[in-house]
N, CA, C and O atoms as a CHARMM CRD file, in Angstrom:
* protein
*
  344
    1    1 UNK  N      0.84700  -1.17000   0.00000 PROA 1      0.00000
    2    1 UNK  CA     0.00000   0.00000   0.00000 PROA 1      0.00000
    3    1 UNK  C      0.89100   1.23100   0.00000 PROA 1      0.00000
    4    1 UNK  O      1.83200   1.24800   0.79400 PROA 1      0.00000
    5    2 UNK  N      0.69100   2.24600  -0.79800 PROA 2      0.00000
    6    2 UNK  CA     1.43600   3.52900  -0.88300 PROA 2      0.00000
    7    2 UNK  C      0.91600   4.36700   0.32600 PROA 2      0.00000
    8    2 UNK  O     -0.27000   4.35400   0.65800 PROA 2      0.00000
    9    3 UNK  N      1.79700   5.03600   0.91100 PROA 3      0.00000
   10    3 UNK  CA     1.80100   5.67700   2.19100 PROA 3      0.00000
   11    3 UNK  C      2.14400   6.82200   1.94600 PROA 3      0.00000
   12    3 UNK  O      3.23800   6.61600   1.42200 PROA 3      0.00000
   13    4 UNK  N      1.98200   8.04500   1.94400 PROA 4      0.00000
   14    4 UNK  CA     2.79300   9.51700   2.41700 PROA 4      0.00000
   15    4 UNK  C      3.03100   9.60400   3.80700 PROA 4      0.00000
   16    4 UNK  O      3.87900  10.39700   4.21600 PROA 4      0.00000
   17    5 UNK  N      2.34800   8.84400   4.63300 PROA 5      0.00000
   18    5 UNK  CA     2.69400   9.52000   6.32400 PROA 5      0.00000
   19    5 UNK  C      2.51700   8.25000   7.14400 PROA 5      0.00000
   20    5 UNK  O      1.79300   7.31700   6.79600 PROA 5      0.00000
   21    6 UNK  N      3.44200   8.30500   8.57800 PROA 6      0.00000
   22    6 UNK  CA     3.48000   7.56600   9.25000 PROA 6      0.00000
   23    6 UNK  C      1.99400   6.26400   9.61100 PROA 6      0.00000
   24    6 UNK  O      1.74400   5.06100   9.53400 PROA 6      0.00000
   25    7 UNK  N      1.34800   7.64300  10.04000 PROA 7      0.00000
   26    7 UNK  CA    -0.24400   7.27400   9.96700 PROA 7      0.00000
   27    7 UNK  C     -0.97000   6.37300   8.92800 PROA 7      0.00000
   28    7 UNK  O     -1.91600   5.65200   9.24400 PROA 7      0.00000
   29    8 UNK  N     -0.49600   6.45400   7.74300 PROA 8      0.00000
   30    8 UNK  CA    -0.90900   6.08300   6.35800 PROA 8      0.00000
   31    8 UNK  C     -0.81100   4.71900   7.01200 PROA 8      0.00000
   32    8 UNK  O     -1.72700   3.99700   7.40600 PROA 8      0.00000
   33    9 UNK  N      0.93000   4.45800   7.05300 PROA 9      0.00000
   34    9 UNK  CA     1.78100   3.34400   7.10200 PROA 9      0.00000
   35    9 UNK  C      0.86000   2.45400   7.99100 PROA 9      0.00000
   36    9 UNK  O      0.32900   1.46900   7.47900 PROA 9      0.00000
   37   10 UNK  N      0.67100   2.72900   9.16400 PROA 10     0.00000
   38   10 UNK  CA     0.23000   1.78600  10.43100 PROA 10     0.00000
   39   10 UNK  C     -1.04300   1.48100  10.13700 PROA 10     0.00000
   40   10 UNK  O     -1.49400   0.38600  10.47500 PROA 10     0.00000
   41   11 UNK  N     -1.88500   2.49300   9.40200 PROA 11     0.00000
   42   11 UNK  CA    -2.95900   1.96000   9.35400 PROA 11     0.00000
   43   11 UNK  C     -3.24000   0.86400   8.38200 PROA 11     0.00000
   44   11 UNK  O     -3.85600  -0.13400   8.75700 PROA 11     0.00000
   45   12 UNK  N     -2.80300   1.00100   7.09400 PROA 12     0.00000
   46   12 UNK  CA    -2.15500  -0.06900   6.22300 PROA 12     0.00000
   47   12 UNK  C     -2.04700  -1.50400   6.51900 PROA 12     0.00000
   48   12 UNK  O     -2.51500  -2.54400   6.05500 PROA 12     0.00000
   49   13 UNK  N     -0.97900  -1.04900   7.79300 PROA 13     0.00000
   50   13 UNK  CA    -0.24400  -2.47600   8.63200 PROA 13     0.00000
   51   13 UNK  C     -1.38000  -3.13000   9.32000 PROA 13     0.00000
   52   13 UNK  O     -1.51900  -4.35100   9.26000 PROA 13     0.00000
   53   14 UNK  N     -2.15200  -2.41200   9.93400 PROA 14     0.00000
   54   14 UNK  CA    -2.99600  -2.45600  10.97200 PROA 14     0.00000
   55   14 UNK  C     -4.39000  -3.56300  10.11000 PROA 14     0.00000
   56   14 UNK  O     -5.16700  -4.32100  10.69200 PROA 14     0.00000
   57   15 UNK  N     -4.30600  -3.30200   8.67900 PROA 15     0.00000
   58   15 UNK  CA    -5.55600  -3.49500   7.88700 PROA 15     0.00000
   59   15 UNK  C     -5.27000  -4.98600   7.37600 PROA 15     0.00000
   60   15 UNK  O     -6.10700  -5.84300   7.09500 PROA 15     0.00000
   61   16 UNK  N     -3.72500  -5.08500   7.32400 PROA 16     0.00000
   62   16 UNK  CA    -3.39700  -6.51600   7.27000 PROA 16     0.00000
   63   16 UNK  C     -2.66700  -6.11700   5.87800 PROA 16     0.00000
   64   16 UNK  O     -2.88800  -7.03300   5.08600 PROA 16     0.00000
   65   17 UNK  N     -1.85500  -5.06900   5.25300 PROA 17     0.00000
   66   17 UNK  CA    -1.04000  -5.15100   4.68600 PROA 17     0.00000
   67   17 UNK  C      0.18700  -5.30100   4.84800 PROA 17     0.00000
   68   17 UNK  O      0.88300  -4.86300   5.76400 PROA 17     0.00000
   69   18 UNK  N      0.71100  -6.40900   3.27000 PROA 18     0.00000
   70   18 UNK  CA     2.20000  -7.00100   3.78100 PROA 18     0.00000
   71   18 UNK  C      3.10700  -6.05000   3.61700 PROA 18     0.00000
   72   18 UNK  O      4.18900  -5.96900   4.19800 PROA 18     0.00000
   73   19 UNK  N      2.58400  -5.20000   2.68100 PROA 19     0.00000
   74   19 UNK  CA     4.01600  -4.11900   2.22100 PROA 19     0.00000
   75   19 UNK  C      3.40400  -2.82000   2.00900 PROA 19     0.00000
   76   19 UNK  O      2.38800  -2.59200   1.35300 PROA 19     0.00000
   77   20 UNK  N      4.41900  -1.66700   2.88300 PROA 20     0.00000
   78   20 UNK  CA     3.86400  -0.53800   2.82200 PROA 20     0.00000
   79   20 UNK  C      5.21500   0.10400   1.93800 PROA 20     0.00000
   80   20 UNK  O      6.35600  -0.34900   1.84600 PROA 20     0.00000
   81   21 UNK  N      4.68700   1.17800   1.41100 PROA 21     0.00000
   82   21 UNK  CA     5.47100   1.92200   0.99700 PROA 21     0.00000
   83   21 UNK  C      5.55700   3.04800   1.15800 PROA 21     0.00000
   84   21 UNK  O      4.54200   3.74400   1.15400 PROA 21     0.00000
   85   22 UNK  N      6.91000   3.62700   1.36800 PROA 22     0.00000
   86   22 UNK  CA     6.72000   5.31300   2.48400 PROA 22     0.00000
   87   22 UNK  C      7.07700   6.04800   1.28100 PROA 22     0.00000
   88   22 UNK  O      8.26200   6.18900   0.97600 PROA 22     0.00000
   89   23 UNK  N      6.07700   6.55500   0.53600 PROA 23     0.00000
   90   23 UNK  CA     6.58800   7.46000  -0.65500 PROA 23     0.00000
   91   23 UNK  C      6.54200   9.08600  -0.47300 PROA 23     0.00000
   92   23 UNK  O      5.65300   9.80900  -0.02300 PROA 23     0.00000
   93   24 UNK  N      8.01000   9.42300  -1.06500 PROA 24     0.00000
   94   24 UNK  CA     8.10800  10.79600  -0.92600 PROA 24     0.00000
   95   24 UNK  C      8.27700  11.56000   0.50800 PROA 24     0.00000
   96   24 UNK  O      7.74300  12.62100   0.83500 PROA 24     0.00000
   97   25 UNK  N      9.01700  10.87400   1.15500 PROA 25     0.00000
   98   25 UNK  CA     9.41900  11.14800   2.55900 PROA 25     0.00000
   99   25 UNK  C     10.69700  11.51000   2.94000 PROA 25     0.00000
  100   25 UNK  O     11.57900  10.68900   2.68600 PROA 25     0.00000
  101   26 UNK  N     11.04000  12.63400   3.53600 PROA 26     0.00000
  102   26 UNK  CA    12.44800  13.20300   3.90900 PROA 26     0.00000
  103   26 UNK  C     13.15500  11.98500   4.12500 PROA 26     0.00000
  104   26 UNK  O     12.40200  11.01700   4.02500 PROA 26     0.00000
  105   27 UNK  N     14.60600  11.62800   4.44500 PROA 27     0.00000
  106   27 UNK  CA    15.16700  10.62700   5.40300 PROA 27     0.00000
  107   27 UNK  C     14.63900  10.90100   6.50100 PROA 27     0.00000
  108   27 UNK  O     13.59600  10.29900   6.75400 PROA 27     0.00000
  109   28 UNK  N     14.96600  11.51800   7.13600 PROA 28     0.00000
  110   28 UNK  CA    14.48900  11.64900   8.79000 PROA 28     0.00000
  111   28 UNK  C     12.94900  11.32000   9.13400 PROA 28     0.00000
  112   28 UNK  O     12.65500  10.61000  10.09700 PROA 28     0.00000
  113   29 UNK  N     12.02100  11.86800   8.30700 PROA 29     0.00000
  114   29 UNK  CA    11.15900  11.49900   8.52300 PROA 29     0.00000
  115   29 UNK  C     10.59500   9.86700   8.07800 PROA 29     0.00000
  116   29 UNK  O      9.94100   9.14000   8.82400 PROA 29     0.00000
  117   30 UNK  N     10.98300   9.57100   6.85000 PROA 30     0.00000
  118   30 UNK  CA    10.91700   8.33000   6.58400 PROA 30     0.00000
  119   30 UNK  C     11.37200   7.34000   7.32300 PROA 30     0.00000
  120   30 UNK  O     10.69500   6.31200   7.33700 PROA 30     0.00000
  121   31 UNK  N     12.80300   7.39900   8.23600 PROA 31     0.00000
  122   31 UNK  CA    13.01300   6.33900   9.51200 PROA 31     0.00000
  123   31 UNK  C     12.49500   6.57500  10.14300 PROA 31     0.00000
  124   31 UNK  O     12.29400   5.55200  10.79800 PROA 31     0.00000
  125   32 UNK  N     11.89800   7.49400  10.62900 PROA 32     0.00000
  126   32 UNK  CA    10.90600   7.65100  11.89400 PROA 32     0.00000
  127   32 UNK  C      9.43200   6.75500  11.52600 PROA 32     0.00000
  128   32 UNK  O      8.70500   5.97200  12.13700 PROA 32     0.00000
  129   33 UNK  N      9.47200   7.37400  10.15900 PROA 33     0.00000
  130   33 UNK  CA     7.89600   6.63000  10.12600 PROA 33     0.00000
  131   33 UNK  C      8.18900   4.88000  10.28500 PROA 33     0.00000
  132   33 UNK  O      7.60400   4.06400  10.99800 PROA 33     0.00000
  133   34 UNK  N      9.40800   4.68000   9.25600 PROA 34     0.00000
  134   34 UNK  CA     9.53700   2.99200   9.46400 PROA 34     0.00000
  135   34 UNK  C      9.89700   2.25600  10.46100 PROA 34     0.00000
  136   34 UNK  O      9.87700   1.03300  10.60200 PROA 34     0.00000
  137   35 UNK  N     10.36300   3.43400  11.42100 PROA 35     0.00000
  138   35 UNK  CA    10.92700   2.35000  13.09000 PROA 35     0.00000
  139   35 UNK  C      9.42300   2.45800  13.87600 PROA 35     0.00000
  140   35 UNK  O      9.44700   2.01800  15.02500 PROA 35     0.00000
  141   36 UNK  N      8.28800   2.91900  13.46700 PROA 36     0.00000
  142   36 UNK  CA     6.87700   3.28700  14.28200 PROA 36     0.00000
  143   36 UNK  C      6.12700   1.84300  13.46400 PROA 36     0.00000
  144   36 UNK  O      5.56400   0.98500  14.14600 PROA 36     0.00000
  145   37 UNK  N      6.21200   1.74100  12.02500 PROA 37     0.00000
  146   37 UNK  CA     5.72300   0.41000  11.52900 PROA 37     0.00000
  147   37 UNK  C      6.04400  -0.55100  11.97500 PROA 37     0.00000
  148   37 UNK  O      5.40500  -1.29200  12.72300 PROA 37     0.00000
  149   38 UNK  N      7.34700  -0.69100  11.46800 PROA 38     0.00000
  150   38 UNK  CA     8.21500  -2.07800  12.47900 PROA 38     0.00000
  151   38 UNK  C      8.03800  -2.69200  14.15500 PROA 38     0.00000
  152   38 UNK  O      7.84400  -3.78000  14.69700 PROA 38     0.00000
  153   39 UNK  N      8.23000  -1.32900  14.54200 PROA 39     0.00000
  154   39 UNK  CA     7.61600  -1.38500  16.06200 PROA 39     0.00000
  155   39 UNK  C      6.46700  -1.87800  16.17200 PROA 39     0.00000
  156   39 UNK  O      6.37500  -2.87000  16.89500 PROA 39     0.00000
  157   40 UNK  N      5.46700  -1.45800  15.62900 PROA 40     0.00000
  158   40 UNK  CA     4.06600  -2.33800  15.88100 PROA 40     0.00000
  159   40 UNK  C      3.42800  -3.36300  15.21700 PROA 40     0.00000
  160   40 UNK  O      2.38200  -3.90000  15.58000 PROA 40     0.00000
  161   41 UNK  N      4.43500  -3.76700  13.69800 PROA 41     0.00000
  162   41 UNK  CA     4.55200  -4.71700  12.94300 PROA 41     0.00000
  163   41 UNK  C      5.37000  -5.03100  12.28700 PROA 41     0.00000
  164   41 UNK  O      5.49500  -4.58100  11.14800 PROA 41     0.00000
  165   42 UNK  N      6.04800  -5.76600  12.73300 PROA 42     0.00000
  166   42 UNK  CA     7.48900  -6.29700  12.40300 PROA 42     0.00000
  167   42 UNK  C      7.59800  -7.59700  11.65800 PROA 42     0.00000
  168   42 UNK  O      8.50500  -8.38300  11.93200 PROA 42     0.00000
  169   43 UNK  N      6.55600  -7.90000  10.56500 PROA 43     0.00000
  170   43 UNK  CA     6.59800  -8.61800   9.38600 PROA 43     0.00000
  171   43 UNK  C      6.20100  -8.33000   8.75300 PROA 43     0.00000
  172   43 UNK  O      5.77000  -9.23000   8.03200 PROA 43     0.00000
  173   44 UNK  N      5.80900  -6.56500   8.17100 PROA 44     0.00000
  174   44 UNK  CA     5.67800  -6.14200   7.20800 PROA 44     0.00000
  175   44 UNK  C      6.56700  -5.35000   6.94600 PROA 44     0.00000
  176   44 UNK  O      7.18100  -4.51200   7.60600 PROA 44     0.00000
  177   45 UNK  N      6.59700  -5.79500   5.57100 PROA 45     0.00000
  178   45 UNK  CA     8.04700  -5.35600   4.71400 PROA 45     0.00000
  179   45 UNK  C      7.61100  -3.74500   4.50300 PROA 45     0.00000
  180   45 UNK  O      6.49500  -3.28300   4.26800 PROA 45     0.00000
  181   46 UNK  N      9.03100  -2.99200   4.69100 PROA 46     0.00000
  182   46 UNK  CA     8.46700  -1.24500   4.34600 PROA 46     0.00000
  183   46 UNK  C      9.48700  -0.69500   3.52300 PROA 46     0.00000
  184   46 UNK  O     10.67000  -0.61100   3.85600 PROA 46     0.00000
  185   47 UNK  N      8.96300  -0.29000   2.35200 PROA 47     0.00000
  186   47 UNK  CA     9.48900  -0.08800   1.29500 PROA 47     0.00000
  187   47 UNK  C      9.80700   1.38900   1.08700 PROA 47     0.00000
  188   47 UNK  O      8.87000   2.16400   1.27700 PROA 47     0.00000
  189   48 UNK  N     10.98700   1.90100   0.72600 PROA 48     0.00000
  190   48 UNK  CA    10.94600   3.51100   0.37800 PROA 48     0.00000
  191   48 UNK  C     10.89900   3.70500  -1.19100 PROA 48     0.00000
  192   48 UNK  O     11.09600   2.92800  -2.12500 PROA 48     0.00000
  193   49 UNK  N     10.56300   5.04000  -1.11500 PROA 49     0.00000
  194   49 UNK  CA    10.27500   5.21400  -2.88000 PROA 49     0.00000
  195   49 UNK  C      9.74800   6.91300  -2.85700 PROA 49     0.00000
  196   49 UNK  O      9.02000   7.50200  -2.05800 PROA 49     0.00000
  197   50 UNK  N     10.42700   7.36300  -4.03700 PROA 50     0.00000
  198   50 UNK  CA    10.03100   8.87100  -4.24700 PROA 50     0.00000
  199   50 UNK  C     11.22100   9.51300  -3.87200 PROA 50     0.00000
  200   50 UNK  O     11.64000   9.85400  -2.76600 PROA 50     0.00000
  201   51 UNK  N     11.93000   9.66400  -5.59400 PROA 51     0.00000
  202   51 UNK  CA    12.78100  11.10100  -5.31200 PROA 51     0.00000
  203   51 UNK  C     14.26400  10.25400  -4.95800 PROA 51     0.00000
  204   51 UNK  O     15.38500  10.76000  -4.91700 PROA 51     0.00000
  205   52 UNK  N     13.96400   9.07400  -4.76400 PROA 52     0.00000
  206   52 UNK  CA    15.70000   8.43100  -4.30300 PROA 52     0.00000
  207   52 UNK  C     16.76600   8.90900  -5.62600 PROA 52     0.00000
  208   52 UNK  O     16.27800   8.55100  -6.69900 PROA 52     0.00000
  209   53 UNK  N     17.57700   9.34800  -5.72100 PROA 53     0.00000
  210   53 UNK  CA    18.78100   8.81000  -6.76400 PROA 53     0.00000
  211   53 UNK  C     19.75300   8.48100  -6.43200 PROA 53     0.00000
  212   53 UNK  O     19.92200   8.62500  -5.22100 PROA 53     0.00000
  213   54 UNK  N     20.88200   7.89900  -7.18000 PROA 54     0.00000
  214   54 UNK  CA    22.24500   6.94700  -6.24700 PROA 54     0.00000
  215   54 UNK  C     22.95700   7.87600  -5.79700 PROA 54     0.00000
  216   54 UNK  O     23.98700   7.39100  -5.32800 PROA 54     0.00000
  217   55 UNK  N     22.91800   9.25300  -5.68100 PROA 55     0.00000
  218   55 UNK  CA    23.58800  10.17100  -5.35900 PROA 55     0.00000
  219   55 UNK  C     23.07500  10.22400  -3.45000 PROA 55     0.00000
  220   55 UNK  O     23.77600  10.13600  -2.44100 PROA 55     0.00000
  221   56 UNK  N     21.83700  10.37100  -3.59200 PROA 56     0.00000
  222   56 UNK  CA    20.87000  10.59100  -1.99000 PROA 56     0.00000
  223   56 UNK  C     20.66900   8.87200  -1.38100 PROA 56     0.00000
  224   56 UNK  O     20.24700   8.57900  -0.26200 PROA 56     0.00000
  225   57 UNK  N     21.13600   7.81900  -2.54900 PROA 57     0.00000
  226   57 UNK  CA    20.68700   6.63300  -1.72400 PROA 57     0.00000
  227   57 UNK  C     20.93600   6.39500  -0.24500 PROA 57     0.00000
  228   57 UNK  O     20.08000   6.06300   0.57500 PROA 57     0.00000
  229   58 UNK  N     22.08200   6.58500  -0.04100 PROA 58     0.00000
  230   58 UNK  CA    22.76600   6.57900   1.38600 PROA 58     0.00000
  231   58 UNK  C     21.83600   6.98500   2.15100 PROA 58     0.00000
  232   58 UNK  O     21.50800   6.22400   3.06100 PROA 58     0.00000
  233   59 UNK  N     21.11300   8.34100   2.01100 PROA 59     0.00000
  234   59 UNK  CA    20.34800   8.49900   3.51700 PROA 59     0.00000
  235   59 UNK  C     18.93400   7.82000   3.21900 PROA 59     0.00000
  236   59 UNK  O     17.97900   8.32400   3.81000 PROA 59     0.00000
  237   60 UNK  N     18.66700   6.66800   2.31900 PROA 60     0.00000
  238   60 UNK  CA    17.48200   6.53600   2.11800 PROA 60     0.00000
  239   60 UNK  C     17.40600   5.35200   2.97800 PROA 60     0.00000
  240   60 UNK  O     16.32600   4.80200   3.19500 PROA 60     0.00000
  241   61 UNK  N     18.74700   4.85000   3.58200 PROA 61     0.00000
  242   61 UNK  CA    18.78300   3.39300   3.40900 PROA 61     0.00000
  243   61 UNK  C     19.09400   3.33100   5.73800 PROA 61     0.00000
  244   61 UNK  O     19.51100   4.20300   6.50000 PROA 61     0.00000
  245   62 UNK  N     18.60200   1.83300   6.01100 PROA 62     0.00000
  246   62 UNK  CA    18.59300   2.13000   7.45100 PROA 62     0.00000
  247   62 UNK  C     17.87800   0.38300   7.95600 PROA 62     0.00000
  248   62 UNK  O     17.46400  -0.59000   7.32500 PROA 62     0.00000
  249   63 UNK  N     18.00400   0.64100   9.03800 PROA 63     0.00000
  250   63 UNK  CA    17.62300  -0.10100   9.92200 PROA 63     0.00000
  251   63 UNK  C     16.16700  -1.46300   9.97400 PROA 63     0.00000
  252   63 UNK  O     15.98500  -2.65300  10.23300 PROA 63     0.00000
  253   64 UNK  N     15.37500  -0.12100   9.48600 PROA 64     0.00000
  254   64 UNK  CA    13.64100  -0.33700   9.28500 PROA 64     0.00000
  255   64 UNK  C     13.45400  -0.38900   7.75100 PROA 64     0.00000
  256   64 UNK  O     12.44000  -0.96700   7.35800 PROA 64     0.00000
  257   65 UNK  N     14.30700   0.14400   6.81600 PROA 65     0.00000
  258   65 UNK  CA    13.60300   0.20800   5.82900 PROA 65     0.00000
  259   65 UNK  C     14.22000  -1.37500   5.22200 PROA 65     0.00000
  260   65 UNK  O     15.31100  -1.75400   5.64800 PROA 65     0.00000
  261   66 UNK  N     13.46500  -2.22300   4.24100 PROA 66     0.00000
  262   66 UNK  CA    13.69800  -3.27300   3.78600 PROA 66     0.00000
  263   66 UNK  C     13.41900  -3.37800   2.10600 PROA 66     0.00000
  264   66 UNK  O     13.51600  -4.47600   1.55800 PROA 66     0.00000
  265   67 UNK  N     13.10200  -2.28000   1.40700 PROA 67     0.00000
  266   67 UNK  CA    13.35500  -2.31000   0.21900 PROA 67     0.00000
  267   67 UNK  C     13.10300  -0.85200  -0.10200 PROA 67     0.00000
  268   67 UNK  O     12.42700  -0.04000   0.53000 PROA 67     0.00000
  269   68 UNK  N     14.03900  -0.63700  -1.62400 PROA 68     0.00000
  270   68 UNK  CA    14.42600   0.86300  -1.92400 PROA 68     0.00000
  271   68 UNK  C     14.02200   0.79000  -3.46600 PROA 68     0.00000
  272   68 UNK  O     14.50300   0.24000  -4.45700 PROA 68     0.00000
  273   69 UNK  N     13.31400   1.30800  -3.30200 PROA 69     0.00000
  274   69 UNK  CA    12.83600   1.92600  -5.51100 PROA 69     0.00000
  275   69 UNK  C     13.15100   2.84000  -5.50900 PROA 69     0.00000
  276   69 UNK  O     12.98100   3.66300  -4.60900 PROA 69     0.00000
  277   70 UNK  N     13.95300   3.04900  -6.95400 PROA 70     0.00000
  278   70 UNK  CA    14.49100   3.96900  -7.33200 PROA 70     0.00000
  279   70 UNK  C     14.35100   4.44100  -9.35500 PROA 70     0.00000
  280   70 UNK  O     15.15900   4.19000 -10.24900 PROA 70     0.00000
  281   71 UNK  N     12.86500   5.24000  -9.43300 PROA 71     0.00000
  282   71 UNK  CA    12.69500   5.22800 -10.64100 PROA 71     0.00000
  283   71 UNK  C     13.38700   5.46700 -11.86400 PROA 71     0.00000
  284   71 UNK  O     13.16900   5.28300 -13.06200 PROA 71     0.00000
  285   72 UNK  N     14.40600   5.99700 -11.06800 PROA 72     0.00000
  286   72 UNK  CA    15.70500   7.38800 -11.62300 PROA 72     0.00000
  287   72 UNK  C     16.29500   5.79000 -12.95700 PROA 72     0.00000
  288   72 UNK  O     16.79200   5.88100 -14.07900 PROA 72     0.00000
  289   73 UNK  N     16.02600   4.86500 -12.35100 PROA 73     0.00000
  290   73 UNK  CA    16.92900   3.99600 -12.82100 PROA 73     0.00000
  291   73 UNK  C     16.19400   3.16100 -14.58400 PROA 73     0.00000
  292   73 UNK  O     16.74700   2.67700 -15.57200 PROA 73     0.00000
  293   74 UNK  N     14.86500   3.36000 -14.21700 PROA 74     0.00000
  294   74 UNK  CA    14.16400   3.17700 -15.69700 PROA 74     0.00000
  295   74 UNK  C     13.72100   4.64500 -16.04100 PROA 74     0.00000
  296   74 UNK  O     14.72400   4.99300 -16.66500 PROA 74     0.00000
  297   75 UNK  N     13.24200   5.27700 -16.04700 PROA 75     0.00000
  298   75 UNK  CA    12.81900   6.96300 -16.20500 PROA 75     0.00000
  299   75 UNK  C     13.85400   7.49300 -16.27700 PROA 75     0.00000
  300   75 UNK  O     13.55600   8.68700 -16.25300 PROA 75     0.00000
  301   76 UNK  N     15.24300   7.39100 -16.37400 PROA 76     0.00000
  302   76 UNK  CA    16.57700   8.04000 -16.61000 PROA 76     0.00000
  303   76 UNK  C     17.35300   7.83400 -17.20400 PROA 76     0.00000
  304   76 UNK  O     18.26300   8.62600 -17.44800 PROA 76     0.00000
  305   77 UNK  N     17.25200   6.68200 -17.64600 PROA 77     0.00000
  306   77 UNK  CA    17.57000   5.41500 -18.04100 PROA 77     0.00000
  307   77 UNK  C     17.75100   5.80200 -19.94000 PROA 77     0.00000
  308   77 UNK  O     16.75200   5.67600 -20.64900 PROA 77     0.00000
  309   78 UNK  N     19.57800   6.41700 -20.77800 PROA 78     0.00000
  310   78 UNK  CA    19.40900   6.75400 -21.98200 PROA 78     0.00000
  311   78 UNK  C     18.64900   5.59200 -22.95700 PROA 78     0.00000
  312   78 UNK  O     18.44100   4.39400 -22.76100 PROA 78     0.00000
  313   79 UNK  N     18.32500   6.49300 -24.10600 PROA 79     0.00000
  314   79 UNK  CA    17.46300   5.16600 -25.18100 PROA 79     0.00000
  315   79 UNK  C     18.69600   4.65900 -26.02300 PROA 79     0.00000
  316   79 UNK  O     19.74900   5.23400 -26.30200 PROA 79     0.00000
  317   80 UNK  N     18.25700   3.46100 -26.32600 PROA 80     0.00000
  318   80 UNK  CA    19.18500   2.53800 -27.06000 PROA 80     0.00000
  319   80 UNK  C     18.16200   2.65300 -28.37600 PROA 80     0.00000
  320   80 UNK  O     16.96300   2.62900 -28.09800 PROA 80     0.00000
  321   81 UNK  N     18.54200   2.77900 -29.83500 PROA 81     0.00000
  322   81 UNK  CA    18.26400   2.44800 -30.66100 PROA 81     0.00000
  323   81 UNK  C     18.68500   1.32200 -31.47100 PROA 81     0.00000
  324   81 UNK  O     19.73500   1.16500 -32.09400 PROA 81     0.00000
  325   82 UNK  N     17.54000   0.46700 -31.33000 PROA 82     0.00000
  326   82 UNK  CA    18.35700  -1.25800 -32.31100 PROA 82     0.00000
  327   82 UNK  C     17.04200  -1.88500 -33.13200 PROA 82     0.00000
  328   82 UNK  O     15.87100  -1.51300 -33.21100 PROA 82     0.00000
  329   83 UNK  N     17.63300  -2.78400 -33.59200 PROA 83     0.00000
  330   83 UNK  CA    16.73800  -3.79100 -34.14000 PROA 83     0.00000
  331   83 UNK  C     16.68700  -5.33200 -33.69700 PROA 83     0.00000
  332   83 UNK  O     17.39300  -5.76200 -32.78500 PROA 83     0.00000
  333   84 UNK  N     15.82900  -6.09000 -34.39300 PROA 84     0.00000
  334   84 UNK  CA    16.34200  -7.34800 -34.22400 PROA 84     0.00000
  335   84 UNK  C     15.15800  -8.19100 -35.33900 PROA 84     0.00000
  336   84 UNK  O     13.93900  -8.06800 -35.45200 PROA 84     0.00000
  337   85 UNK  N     16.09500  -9.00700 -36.00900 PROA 85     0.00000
  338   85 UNK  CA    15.55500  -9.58700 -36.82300 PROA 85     0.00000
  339   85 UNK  C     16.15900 -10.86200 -36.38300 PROA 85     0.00000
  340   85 UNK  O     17.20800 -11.20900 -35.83900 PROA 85     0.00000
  341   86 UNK  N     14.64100 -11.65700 -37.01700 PROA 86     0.00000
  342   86 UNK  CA    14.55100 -13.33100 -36.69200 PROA 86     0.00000
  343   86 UNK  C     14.35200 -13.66100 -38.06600 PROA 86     0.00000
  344   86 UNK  O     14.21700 -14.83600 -38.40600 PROA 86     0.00000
């Protein structure tokens, strides 16, 4: 379930979702929100996403969080021009 706020997150968790996702969240605020999920459900996976690039990955990454999307990587991603014949 996509989350903007802590609140989002727990309630999510709370509803019986396996995977939340904290999108578009400062670092600071994003570990805060994921050590408050974990804390009250600690087998749901919490995913970050929004705005990461490999430049900012470092502060995206932590304790609570257990998976990192990073769109930068298809949406940034130069075009290849080819063919292919069979």
């Amino acid at each position: 379930v996509e989350c903007s706020s802590a609140e989002e997150a727990l309630e999510a968790a709370g509803a019986g979702a396996d995977i939340v996702l904290l999108d578009n969240l400062a670092p600071q605020e994003l570990h805060a929100a994921a050590a408050r999920v974990k804390a009250a459900h600690p087998r749901v996976t919490v995913e970050a996403s929004g705005g990461i690039v490999l430049e900012t990955l470092p502060q995206f990454l932590g304790p609570h969080i257990d998976v990192v999307s990073m769109g930068c990587l298809t949406h940034s991603a130069p075009a290849l021009d080819f063919a292919l014949r069979v």
